[in-house]
């Protein structure tokens, strides 16, 4: 799917309101639109696993790691993974819990 198609598919899904406003690359980020999760596929998940393993992560239960959650969130939102890496511990866990909810089919 082309990047423009991915961006057009966003906007009608879950939005995570962050606990504070973050300054990222010259813009203020207060919420994250996760509606792109509907475009995720098994192939997307395999790609995330390969990225994690290539960076030294373990493939065992990788979907439960912050690294996996951040890569998944980046794919869903179209935001760079570096944005997620700069979140507070509280907001990081909120992102991780939302991603796990998507994977378990409860979100």
Coordinates of C-alpha atoms in Angstrom, one line a residue:
X1 CA 0.0 0.0 0.0
X2 CA 1.3 3.4 -0.9
X3 CA 2.2 5.9 1.8
X4 CA -0.6 8.3 0.6
X5 CA -3.1 5.5 0.8
X6 CA -2.0 4.6 4.3
X7 CA -2.4 8.3 5.4
X8 CA -5.9 8.5 3.7
X9 CA -7.0 5.4 5.7
X10 CA -6.2 7.1 9.0
X11 CA -8.5 9.4 10.9
X12 CA -11.4 7.2 11.9
X13 CA -10.0 5.1 14.7
X14 CA -8.6 5.2 18.2
X15 CA -6.8 8.3 19.3
X16 CA -4.5 8.1 22.3
X17 CA -4.4 11.4 24.2
X18 CA -1.0 11.7 25.8
X19 CA -0.4 12.8 29.4
X20 CA 1.5 15.9 28.2
X21 CA 2.4 17.7 25.1
X22 CA 5.7 16.7 23.4
X23 CA 7.8 18.9 21.2
X24 CA 9.0 16.7 18.3
X25 CA 10.8 17.9 15.3
X26 CA 9.5 21.4 15.8
X27 CA 5.8 20.5 16.3
X28 CA 3.7 19.9 19.3
X29 CA 2.2 16.4 19.7
X30 CA -0.6 15.9 22.2
X31 CA -2.4 12.9 20.7
X32 CA -1.7 10.0 18.4
X33 CA -4.1 8.7 15.8
X34 CA -3.9 4.9 15.7
X35 CA -6.6 4.3 13.1
X36 CA -3.9 2.9 10.8
X37 CA -4.0 -0.3 12.8
X38 CA -6.7 -1.6 10.5
X39 CA -4.1 -1.7 7.7
X40 CA -1.7 -3.9 9.7
X41 CA -1.1 -7.4 8.4
X42 CA 0.9 -10.5 9.3
X43 CA 3.5 -9.3 6.9
X44 CA 3.7 -6.0 8.8
X45 CA 4.3 -7.9 12.0
X46 CA 7.0 -10.1 10.4
X47 CA 8.7 -6.9 9.2
X48 CA 8.7 -5.5 12.7
X49 CA 10.1 -8.8 14.1
X50 CA 12.9 -8.7 11.5
X51 CA 13.8 -5.1 12.5
X52 CA 13.8 -6.1 16.2
X53 CA 16.0 -9.1 15.7
X54 CA 18.4 -7.2 13.4
X55 CA 18.8 -4.6 16.2
X56 CA 19.7 -7.3 18.7
X57 CA 16.3 -8.1 20.2
X58 CA 15.0 -11.6 20.9
X59 CA 12.4 -13.0 18.7
X60 CA 10.7 -14.7 21.7
X61 CA 7.5 -12.9 22.7
X62 CA 8.8 -9.8 20.9
X63 CA 5.2 -8.6 20.7
X64 CA 5.3 -7.9 24.4
X65 CA 8.3 -5.5 24.2
X66 CA 8.3 -1.8 24.1
X67 CA 10.5 -1.9 21.0
X68 CA 7.8 -3.9 19.2
X69 CA 5.1 -1.6 20.4
X70 CA 6.9 1.5 19.2
X71 CA 7.5 0.0 15.8
X72 CA 3.9 -1.1 15.5
X73 CA 2.7 2.3 16.7
X74 CA 5.0 4.0 14.2
X75 CA 3.4 1.9 11.4
X76 CA -0.1 2.6 12.6
X77 CA 0.3 6.4 13.1
X78 CA 2.8 7.2 10.3
X79 CA 5.0 8.9 13.0
X80 CA 8.7 8.1 13.3
X81 CA 9.7 5.6 15.9
X82 CA 11.9 8.3 17.5
X83 CA 8.7 10.1 18.6
X84 CA 7.7 7.0 20.7
X85 CA 11.2 6.5 22.0
X86 CA 11.0 10.1 23.5
X87 CA 7.7 9.5 25.4
X88 CA 7.6 9.4 29.2
X89 CA 7.4 6.0 30.8
X90 CA 3.7 6.5 31.5
X91 CA 2.9 7.3 27.9
X92 CA 5.2 4.6 26.7
X93 CA 3.2 2.0 28.6
X94 CA 0.0 3.4 27.4
X95 CA 1.2 3.0 23.8
X96 CA 2.3 -0.6 24.6
X97 CA -1.0 -1.5 26.2
X98 CA -2.9 -0.1 23.3
X99 CA -0.8 -2.1 20.8
X100 CA -1.3 -5.3 22.9
X101 CA -5.0 -4.6 22.8
X102 CA -4.9 -4.4 19.0
X103 CA -3.0 -7.7 18.8
X104 CA -5.5 -9.4 21.2
X105 CA -8.5 -8.0 19.4
X106 CA -9.8 -6.1 22.4
X107 CA -9.4 -2.6 21.1

